[in-house]
Amino acid sequence: MENDTPTIQEFEYKAEMKQLLHIIIHSLYTHPEIFLRELVSNSSDALNKLRFKRLTDSNIKDPEAELKIIINVNDKDQTFSIMDSGIGMTKEDLIDRIGTIASSGTLEFLKKLKESKQSLDANLIGQFGVGFYSVFMVTDEITIETTYADKESKTFRWKSQGDDKYSIEEIESKPRGTTISFKLKDDFKQFAQVYEIKNVLKKYSNFVDFPVFVNNERINIVSALWHKKKEEIKEEELNDFYKFITNDDENPLGHLQLNIEGNINFKALLFIPQTAPRALFQDIFDKSLQLYSSKILIQDNCKELLPDYLRFIRGVVDTEDLPINVSREVTQSSPLMAKIKSILTGKILGLLEDWAENDKSKYEKFYNNYGSLLKAGINTDFSNKDKIIELLRFETSLKSKEELTSLKDYVKRMPEEQKEIYYLFGDSRELIEMNPNLEYFRKHNLEVLYLTDPVDVFSIPYIFEYDKKSLKSIEKSDLEIKKDIHEEKLADEQSKNLIDEFKKVLADRVEDVIESSRLVDSPVTLVIGKQGLDSQVEKMMQMLDKNFTNSKKILEINTSHPIIKNLADIKLKSSLSATTTENNNDELLKRTILQLYEGALLLEGKLGSPTEFIKRMNEFIEISTKKV
Ligand code: ADP
């Protein structure tokens, strides 16, 4: 060193870092042992990176040094240290990586959590790695000494008391790797006990791919579980392995072990988590499969191995066919990866088919968690579209809310003369069942699928056809249904006159007014013309685009309904007499028509302002109560 007195440089954390520290320390206190998991997992990552670098780079410091993790505790001094012979850190790494937060999503998430005054449960902690800073829960000062893996690298010491500053100084050169050490606060002195550390590590670190020593005692058996034969793996091992790679608290819902040999060779151990992570539908959740090449981890979060709609799958894939020094860019465009992806997809869908057939309650659990995601495959995975369609389950008019049906079962129940598969969108079963468009189908016992999942509007219409029968929204005007013959309906002439009156009053509010052949109990209903969109689709569009305007609908009127017949009578009377009652009658006719129309809008959740509607309703109530 040129200078005899080594310089210590002081740095300040970024503002958001301080916030994060504060939140972590105050929300993790129920799980102080988390710090150990974070430290071991960082060491394991560092060793993986080193192992990878060693394959391609000859300029490695201490190339022969054994890859291992050594933890030392001393209960007298209350001290803890963890050392690894991994990749180490340069001075820049210490500044860039230790002083900042990896994912902005994590900070957002923690902030919200703090606002809502919830505490972190163990499962959530698992979903969001809280990182190195969790160590400040159990200590007041951390020291890191680290040497990067290039031959000429120097050794640096980083120190911080977790307030708003940290310092870095260059120190006497040490072997490659990182040592992190600190003195435990009194409240956490149990972590200076060997048995306590062993206990925690059993839970979190049994599958670390490198030897782990605690006070010179080797505590884990290193084995790549996916290389074992199926018969040799115990259920418990699978569950433990799953928890190790995901940090999940629960056992997985199911797993799939593959050993593919032939043109393509790979082994895989895949899991479906019991419950979907809370952030699965947002982008901040970025865990995926781990890609190994001959037992060496080459990519931690390999999105190229699964289609997006199966992104809930966790696990490992290990192939000998990839060159080990493969870069991320190569894996992204490699035909081998595309083939593995296609095999994995087929096998996973096969597993789901098997559950759907033979383990209905498991499948239901799966579907409740991941069904919405699976549906995205209909639009994106053309080669598996048919398989995905078979896996869909729906609520339907002929079954109770709990009893979901497949399209296959629906078709089996279809009467011979029924040509189309009927569905209706809605926010809930209850709202759908109030829809007048359902009346005809209810009367004739025709089954209608209830589409209540918000993503249905983007996927189900794109099925187009199943078993040569087209899927049809019963909101559409052009249904091929047999007309009911109502003996008590209005005469044609009267009906025509009344329809003209409706058209005059509603004018350009509607596309058309027609006589209905589907209504039974309701006087009117709105249906979609040839060009229009389902009302649920329109609602979605409005949410996405404030300027989106709804298309005009067709109003169908039920000419055998008492209200409609009364209106026809009023119309007839007012055209016969030219007295002052005419005006009153015309006014009543007009108001009733508007009220019926707005009532239909209200049912669809599309009535903008209820002011006029309520005003008219009160007038009608006044009239009808006056007679009593
Ligand atoms: P994460 O592990 O989620 O990235 P951490 O806060 O735990 O977040 O760690 C931040 C970064 O610090 C790591 O990504 C890594 O680059 C570096 N780091 C932490 N521990 C070690 C270590 N033992 N050896 C080498 N680098 C490390």
Tab-separated table of C-alpha atoms in Angstrom, residues 233-575:
chain	number	residue	atom	x	y	z
A	233	ILE	CA	-37.201	-39.810	-3.082
A	234	LYS	CA	-39.293	-39.618	0.044
A	235	GLU	CA	-42.359	-37.383	0.178
A	236	GLU	CA	-40.802	-35.504	3.063
A	237	GLU	CA	-37.642	-34.792	1.065
A	238	LEU	CA	-39.735	-33.403	-1.763
A	239	ASN	CA	-41.653	-31.136	0.581
A	240	ASP	CA	-38.462	-29.928	2.241
A	241	PHE	CA	-36.804	-29.302	-1.085
A	242	TYR	CA	-39.812	-27.359	-2.290
A	243	LYS	CA	-39.803	-25.204	0.829
A	244	PHE	CA	-36.090	-24.651	0.439
A	245	ILE	CA	-36.311	-23.335	-3.109
A	246	THR	CA	-39.484	-21.277	-2.631
A	247	ASN	CA	-39.333	-20.195	1.029
A	248	ASP	CA	-42.962	-21.279	1.165
A	249	ASP	CA	-44.391	-22.352	4.492
A	250	GLU	CA	-46.828	-24.920	3.152
A	251	ASN	CA	-46.222	-28.159	1.313
A	252	PRO	CA	-46.775	-27.975	-2.440
A	253	LEU	CA	-50.135	-28.922	-3.944
A	254	GLY	CA	-48.384	-31.387	-6.199
A	255	HIS	CA	-45.178	-32.128	-8.028
A	256	LEU	CA	-43.873	-33.576	-11.248
A	257	GLN	CA	-40.553	-35.316	-11.704
A	258	LEU	CA	-39.274	-35.792	-15.237
A	259	ASN	CA	-36.354	-37.645	-16.681
A	260	ILE	CA	-36.350	-37.097	-20.431
A	261	GLU	CA	-33.836	-38.997	-22.549
A	262	GLY	CA	-33.406	-39.150	-26.296
A	263	ASN	CA	-32.849	-36.280	-28.708
A	264	ILE	CA	-33.112	-33.951	-25.789
A	265	ASN	CA	-31.929	-34.819	-22.319
A	266	PHE	CA	-33.022	-33.158	-19.162
A	267	LYS	CA	-34.249	-33.787	-15.669
A	268	ALA	CA	-36.826	-31.640	-13.950
A	269	LEU	CA	-38.468	-31.401	-10.572
A	270	LEU	CA	-41.480	-29.118	-10.725
A	271	PHE	CA	-43.952	-28.003	-8.080
A	272	ILE	CA	-47.329	-26.326	-7.947
A	273	PRO	CA	-47.636	-24.195	-4.793
A	274	GLN	CA	-50.669	-24.795	-2.610
A	275	THR	CA	-51.738	-21.150	-2.792
A	276	ALA	CA	-50.931	-18.545	-5.396
A	277	PRO	CA	-48.496	-15.917	-4.127
A	278	ARG	CA	-50.316	-12.642	-3.544
A	279	ALA	CA	-48.330	-10.861	-6.187
A	280	LEU	CA	-48.612	-13.560	-8.837
A	281	PHE	CA	-50.751	-11.375	-11.066
A	282	GLN	CA	-48.425	-8.411	-10.789
A	283	ASP	CA	-45.029	-8.064	-12.311
A	284	ILE	CA	-43.093	-7.750	-9.086
A	285	PHE	CA	-43.224	-11.487	-8.620
A	286	ASP	CA	-40.256	-12.782	-10.490
A	287	LYS	CA	-39.395	-16.225	-9.254
A	288	SER	CA	-39.433	-18.914	-11.851
A	289	LEU	CA	-37.565	-22.110	-12.666
A	290	GLN	CA	-33.902	-22.602	-11.857
A	291	LEU	CA	-31.838	-23.793	-14.791
A	292	TYR	CA	-28.950	-26.155	-14.076
A	293	SER	CA	-26.453	-27.643	-16.434
A	294	SER	CA	-25.079	-30.901	-15.044
A	295	LYS	CA	-25.902	-29.945	-11.470
A	296	ILE	CA	-24.432	-26.455	-11.796
A	297	LEU	CA	-26.854	-23.587	-11.437
A	298	ILE	CA	-26.575	-21.397	-14.489
A	299	GLN	CA	-29.688	-19.261	-14.225
A	300	ASP	CA	-31.819	-18.559	-11.224
A	301	ASN	CA	-34.983	-17.198	-12.690
A	302	CYS	CA	-35.262	-18.720	-16.119
A	303	LYS	CA	-38.465	-17.414	-17.658
A	304	GLU	CA	-37.768	-18.982	-21.042
A	305	LEU	CA	-38.633	-22.440	-19.763
A	306	LEU	CA	-42.341	-21.889	-19.259
A	307	PRO	CA	-45.122	-20.048	-21.031
A	308	ASP	CA	-46.342	-17.034	-19.093
A	309	TYR	CA	-49.659	-18.633	-18.181
A	310	LEU	CA	-47.783	-21.351	-16.233
A	311	ARG	CA	-45.631	-18.899	-14.315
A	312	PHE	CA	-46.849	-20.259	-10.991
A	313	ILE	CA	-44.711	-23.391	-11.430
A	314	ARG	CA	-41.590	-23.588	-9.263
A	315	GLY	CA	-38.679	-25.984	-9.444
A	316	VAL	CA	-35.492	-26.933	-11.240
A	317	VAL	CA	-34.564	-28.069	-14.724
A	318	ASP	CA	-31.172	-29.651	-15.323
A	319	THR	CA	-29.873	-30.398	-18.797
A	320	GLU	CA	-26.536	-31.692	-19.997
A	321	ASP	CA	-27.274	-30.467	-23.499
A	322	LEU	CA	-26.545	-26.811	-22.797
A	323	PRO	CA	-22.950	-25.654	-22.853
A	324	ILE	CA	-22.145	-24.598	-19.315
A	325	ASN	CA	-20.782	-21.199	-20.234
A	326	VAL	CA	-24.043	-20.289	-21.883
A	327	SER	CA	-25.078	-16.657	-21.605
A	328	ARG	CA	-28.534	-15.347	-20.825
A	329	GLU	CA	-28.907	-14.129	-24.409
A	330	VAL	CA	-28.171	-17.603	-25.727
A	331	THR	CA	-30.682	-19.285	-23.450
A	332	GLN	CA	-33.271	-16.793	-24.591
A	333	SER	CA	-33.017	-17.742	-28.228
A	334	SER	CA	-31.865	-21.337	-28.027
A	335	PRO	CA	-33.950	-23.915	-29.900
A	336	LEU	CA	-33.075	-26.383	-27.154
A	337	MET	CA	-34.768	-24.173	-24.574
A	338	ALA	CA	-37.827	-23.873	-26.791
A	339	LYS	CA	-38.029	-27.653	-27.007
A	340	ILE	CA	-37.654	-28.107	-23.263
A	341	LYS	CA	-40.341	-25.482	-22.771
A	342	SER	CA	-42.702	-27.300	-25.064
A	343	ILE	CA	-42.114	-30.648	-23.310
A	344	LEU	CA	-42.552	-29.088	-19.856
A	345	THR	CA	-45.766	-27.387	-20.943
A	346	GLY	CA	-47.196	-30.630	-22.291
A	347	LYS	CA	-46.275	-32.550	-19.146
A	348	ILE	CA	-47.724	-29.939	-16.807
A	349	LEU	CA	-50.983	-29.799	-18.741
A	350	GLY	CA	-50.965	-33.614	-18.622
A	351	LEU	CA	-50.637	-33.552	-14.846
A	352	LEU	CA	-53.547	-31.127	-14.631
A	353	GLU	CA	-55.654	-33.345	-16.910
A	354	ASP	CA	-54.906	-36.226	-14.611
A	355	TRP	CA	-56.009	-34.270	-11.545
A	356	ALA	CA	-59.133	-33.032	-13.322
A	357	GLU	CA	-60.024	-36.637	-14.135
A	358	ASN	CA	-58.928	-38.501	-11.022
A	359	ASP	CA	-58.578	-36.064	-8.157
A	360	LYS	CA	-61.362	-33.555	-8.508
A	361	SER	CA	-60.910	-31.781	-5.176
A	362	LYS	CA	-57.215	-31.226	-5.853
A	363	TYR	CA	-58.031	-29.913	-9.306
A	364	GLU	CA	-60.636	-27.582	-7.904
A	365	LYS	CA	-58.113	-26.191	-5.477
A	366	PHE	CA	-55.693	-25.706	-8.326
A	367	TYR	CA	-58.343	-24.071	-10.484
A	368	ASN	CA	-59.460	-21.644	-7.810
A	369	ASN	CA	-55.890	-20.450	-7.452
A	370	TYR	CA	-54.612	-20.471	-10.992
A	371	GLY	CA	-57.639	-20.801	-13.296
A	372	SER	CA	-57.579	-17.131	-14.274
A	373	LEU	CA	-53.944	-17.373	-15.273
A	374	LEU	CA	-54.458	-20.602	-17.191
A	375	LYS	CA	-57.136	-18.948	-19.342
A	376	ALA	CA	-54.533	-16.579	-20.758
A	377	GLY	CA	-53.138	-19.627	-22.552
A	378	ILE	CA	-56.203	-19.729	-24.797
A	379	ASN	CA	-55.040	-16.592	-26.588
A	380	THR	CA	-51.320	-17.171	-26.375
A	381	ASP	CA	-50.544	-20.866	-26.771
A	382	PHE	CA	-52.153	-22.002	-29.959
A	383	SER	CA	-50.660	-25.474	-29.931
A	384	ASN	CA	-52.123	-26.246	-26.508
A	385	LYS	CA	-55.342	-24.285	-26.858
A	386	ASP	CA	-57.509	-27.402	-27.092
A	387	LYS	CA	-55.957	-28.946	-24.007
A	388	ILE	CA	-56.432	-25.751	-22.014
A	389	ILE	CA	-60.059	-25.527	-23.124
A	390	GLU	CA	-60.661	-29.020	-21.751
A	391	LEU	CA	-59.237	-27.863	-18.425
A	392	LEU	CA	-61.652	-24.944	-18.040
A	393	ARG	CA	-64.396	-25.096	-15.439
A	394	PHE	CA	-67.505	-22.913	-15.237
A	395	GLU	CA	-70.412	-22.118	-13.023
A	396	THR	CA	-73.609	-22.916	-14.837
A	397	SER	CA	-77.348	-22.308	-14.558
A	398	LEU	CA	-78.144	-25.996	-14.067
A	399	LYS	CA	-75.721	-26.658	-11.220
A	400	SER	CA	-75.155	-25.158	-7.802
A	401	LYS	CA	-72.500	-22.496	-7.286
A	402	GLU	CA	-69.990	-25.021	-5.972
A	403	GLU	CA	-70.421	-27.533	-8.759
A	404	LEU	CA	-68.256	-26.389	-11.644
A	405	THR	CA	-68.699	-27.895	-15.074
A	406	SER	CA	-66.424	-28.582	-18.027
A	407	LEU	CA	-67.422	-27.868	-21.613
A	408	LYS	CA	-67.364	-31.593	-22.235
A	409	ASP	CA	-70.009	-32.204	-19.572
A	410	TYR	CA	-72.043	-29.270	-20.808
A	411	VAL	CA	-72.148	-30.706	-24.313
A	412	LYS	CA	-73.130	-34.116	-22.963
A	413	ARG	CA	-76.164	-32.535	-21.312
A	414	MET	CA	-77.231	-30.509	-24.382
A	415	PRO	CA	-80.628	-31.521	-25.813
A	416	GLU	CA	-80.397	-32.633	-29.423
A	417	GLU	CA	-82.069	-29.571	-30.875
A	418	GLN	CA	-79.696	-27.160	-29.078
A	419	LYS	CA	-77.052	-26.027	-31.540
A	420	GLU	CA	-74.979	-23.541	-29.582
A	421	ILE	CA	-73.215	-23.343	-26.236
A	422	TYR	CA	-74.733	-20.461	-24.278
A	423	TYR	CA	-72.951	-18.144	-21.896
A	424	LEU	CA	-73.577	-14.910	-20.068
A	425	PHE	CA	-71.064	-12.539	-18.490
A	426	GLY	CA	-71.669	-10.900	-15.131
A	427	ASP	CA	-69.993	-9.720	-11.972
A	428	SER	CA	-71.477	-12.504	-9.892
A	429	ARG	CA	-73.851	-15.415	-10.066
A	430	GLU	CA	-76.476	-13.358	-8.216
A	431	LEU	CA	-76.317	-10.508	-10.747
A	432	ILE	CA	-76.363	-12.864	-13.714
A	433	GLU	CA	-79.471	-14.563	-12.385
A	434	MET	CA	-81.314	-11.225	-12.356
A	435	ASN	CA	-80.606	-10.713	-16.047
A	436	PRO	CA	-83.877	-10.886	-18.044
A	437	ASN	CA	-81.974	-12.399	-20.975
A	438	LEU	CA	-81.834	-15.589	-18.967
A	439	GLU	CA	-85.623	-16.003	-18.742
A	440	TYR	CA	-86.176	-17.932	-21.942
A	441	PHE	CA	-83.317	-20.283	-21.117
A	442	ARG	CA	-84.586	-20.863	-17.628
A	443	LYS	CA	-88.081	-21.583	-18.880
A	444	HIS	CA	-86.816	-24.096	-21.424
A	445	ASN	CA	-84.260	-25.610	-19.094
A	446	LEU	CA	-81.407	-24.677	-21.446
A	447	GLU	CA	-78.040	-24.592	-19.707
A	448	VAL	CA	-76.129	-21.300	-19.646
A	449	LEU	CA	-72.524	-20.908	-18.517
A	450	TYR	CA	-72.070	-18.087	-16.013
A	451	LEU	CA	-68.839	-16.220	-16.722
A	452	THR	CA	-67.974	-14.319	-13.561
A	453	ASP	CA	-64.182	-14.180	-13.712
A	454	PRO	CA	-63.079	-10.718	-14.945
A	455	VAL	CA	-60.565	-12.280	-17.333
A	456	ASP	CA	-63.297	-14.309	-19.032
A	457	VAL	CA	-64.118	-11.441	-21.369
A	458	PHE	CA	-60.619	-11.647	-22.813
A	459	SER	CA	-60.497	-15.394	-23.233
A	460	ILE	CA	-63.813	-17.238	-23.503
A	461	PRO	CA	-65.100	-15.483	-26.659
A	462	TYR	CA	-61.862	-16.592	-28.351
A	463	ILE	CA	-62.690	-20.244	-27.929
A	464	PHE	CA	-65.201	-19.658	-30.781
A	465	GLU	CA	-66.176	-23.301	-31.067
A	466	TYR	CA	-66.130	-26.452	-28.980
A	467	ASP	CA	-67.022	-29.882	-30.361
A	468	LYS	CA	-68.283	-28.138	-33.540
A	469	LYS	CA	-70.723	-26.041	-31.514
A	470	SER	CA	-70.197	-22.335	-31.431
A	471	LEU	CA	-70.098	-20.458	-28.147
A	472	LYS	CA	-72.743	-17.788	-27.963
A	473	SER	CA	-73.388	-14.944	-25.576
A	474	ILE	CA	-77.117	-14.889	-24.818
A	475	GLU	CA	-76.908	-11.118	-24.740
A	476	LYS	CA	-76.696	-11.180	-28.537
A	477	SER	CA	-79.796	-10.364	-30.566
A	478	ASP	CA	-79.232	-12.996	-33.243
A	479	LEU	CA	-79.847	-16.122	-31.204
A	480	GLU	CA	-81.116	-19.193	-32.961
A	481	ILE	CA	-83.871	-19.993	-30.521
A	482	LYS	CA	-87.286	-21.429	-31.120
A	483	LYS	CA	-89.891	-18.716	-30.707
A	484	ASP	CA	-92.435	-19.214	-27.969
A	485	ILE	CA	-95.994	-18.884	-29.168
A	486	HIS	CA	-97.827	-16.627	-26.772
A	487	GLU	CA	-101.537	-16.757	-27.287
A	488	GLU	CA	-102.118	-13.801	-25.058
A	489	LYS	CA	-99.667	-11.501	-26.794
A	490	LEU	CA	-100.598	-8.245	-28.501
A	491	ALA	CA	-102.092	-8.195	-31.948
A	492	ASP	CA	-99.533	-7.384	-34.651
A	493	GLU	CA	-100.978	-3.987	-35.441
A	494	GLN	CA	-101.048	-2.865	-31.811
A	495	SER	CA	-97.586	-4.186	-31.244
A	496	LYS	CA	-96.243	-2.332	-34.266
A	497	ASN	CA	-97.791	0.938	-33.091
A	498	LEU	CA	-96.331	0.566	-29.650
A	499	ILE	CA	-92.892	-0.291	-31.009
A	500	ASP	CA	-93.041	2.884	-33.112
A	501	GLU	CA	-93.862	4.825	-29.969
A	502	PHE	CA	-90.847	3.271	-28.164
A	503	LYS	CA	-88.613	4.215	-31.088
A	504	LYS	CA	-89.924	7.761	-31.066
A	505	VAL	CA	-89.351	8.209	-27.330
A	506	LEU	CA	-85.960	6.503	-27.128
A	507	ALA	CA	-84.766	7.884	-30.461
A	508	ASP	CA	-80.995	7.507	-30.779
A	509	ARG	CA	-80.546	6.032	-27.336
A	510	VAL	CA	-80.998	2.576	-28.896
A	511	GLU	CA	-80.039	0.870	-32.131
A	512	ASP	CA	-83.510	-0.615	-32.550
A	513	VAL	CA	-86.658	-1.731	-30.743
A	514	ILE	CA	-88.030	-5.178	-31.544
A	515	GLU	CA	-90.554	-7.684	-30.294
A	516	SER	CA	-88.892	-10.232	-28.031
A	517	SER	CA	-89.085	-13.974	-28.341
A	518	ARG	CA	-86.928	-14.658	-25.301
A	519	LEU	CA	-88.573	-12.745	-22.464
A	520	VAL	CA	-90.876	-14.516	-20.038
A	521	ASP	CA	-91.316	-12.500	-16.848
A	522	SER	CA	-89.775	-9.136	-17.657
A	523	PRO	CA	-91.316	-6.412	-19.830
A	524	VAL	CA	-88.098	-5.399	-21.643
A	525	THR	CA	-84.446	-6.265	-22.017
A	526	LEU	CA	-81.414	-4.876	-23.780
A	527	VAL	CA	-79.511	-7.069	-26.205
A	528	ILE	CA	-76.526	-6.566	-28.429
A	529	GLY	CA	-76.799	-5.935	-32.117
A	530	LYS	CA	-74.492	-7.588	-34.637
A	531	GLN	CA	-71.702	-5.061	-34.123
A	532	GLY	CA	-71.967	-4.580	-30.383
A	533	LEU	CA	-69.849	-5.876	-27.521
A	534	ASP	CA	-71.046	-7.787	-24.486
A	535	SER	CA	-71.885	-5.453	-21.623
A	536	GLN	CA	-69.137	-6.963	-19.450
A	537	VAL	CA	-66.604	-6.404	-22.237
A	538	GLU	CA	-67.755	-2.798	-22.499
A	539	LYS	CA	-67.331	-2.333	-18.766
A	540	MET	CA	-63.772	-3.607	-19.081
A	541	MET	CA	-63.073	-1.290	-21.993
A	542	GLN	CA	-64.362	1.637	-19.973
A	543	MET	CA	-62.049	0.773	-17.137
A	544	LEU	CA	-59.120	0.690	-19.532
A	545	ASP	CA	-60.119	3.729	-21.538
A	546	LYS	CA	-62.084	6.566	-19.946
A	547	ASN	CA	-63.167	7.849	-23.363
A	548	PHE	CA	-64.620	4.571	-24.498
A	549	THR	CA	-68.288	4.967	-25.418
A	550	ASN	CA	-70.727	2.113	-25.202
A	551	SER	CA	-72.267	0.896	-28.413
A	552	LYS	CA	-76.018	1.235	-28.784
A	553	LYS	CA	-78.160	-1.709	-27.853
A	554	ILE	CA	-81.371	-3.198	-29.156
A	555	LEU	CA	-84.361	-3.004	-26.803
A	556	GLU	CA	-86.535	-6.084	-26.917
A	557	ILE	CA	-90.085	-5.799	-25.598
A	558	ASN	CA	-92.222	-8.591	-24.240
A	559	THR	CA	-95.602	-8.192	-25.937
A	560	SER	CA	-97.311	-10.620	-23.612
A	561	HIS	CA	-96.316	-8.709	-20.492
A	562	PRO	CA	-99.097	-6.815	-18.645
A	563	ILE	CA	-97.148	-3.532	-18.581
A	564	ILE	CA	-96.557	-3.655	-22.323
A	565	LYS	CA	-100.202	-4.524	-22.929
A	566	ASN	CA	-101.299	-1.618	-20.720
A	567	LEU	CA	-99.062	0.690	-22.686
A	568	ALA	CA	-100.591	-0.550	-25.926
A	569	ASP	CA	-104.026	0.252	-24.521
A	570	ILE	CA	-102.997	3.744	-23.527
A	571	LYS	CA	-101.541	4.255	-26.983
A	572	LEU	CA	-104.765	3.063	-28.591
A	573	LYS	CA	-106.910	5.332	-26.396
A	574	SER	CA	-104.858	8.410	-27.011
A	575	SER	CA	-104.988	7.915	-30.756
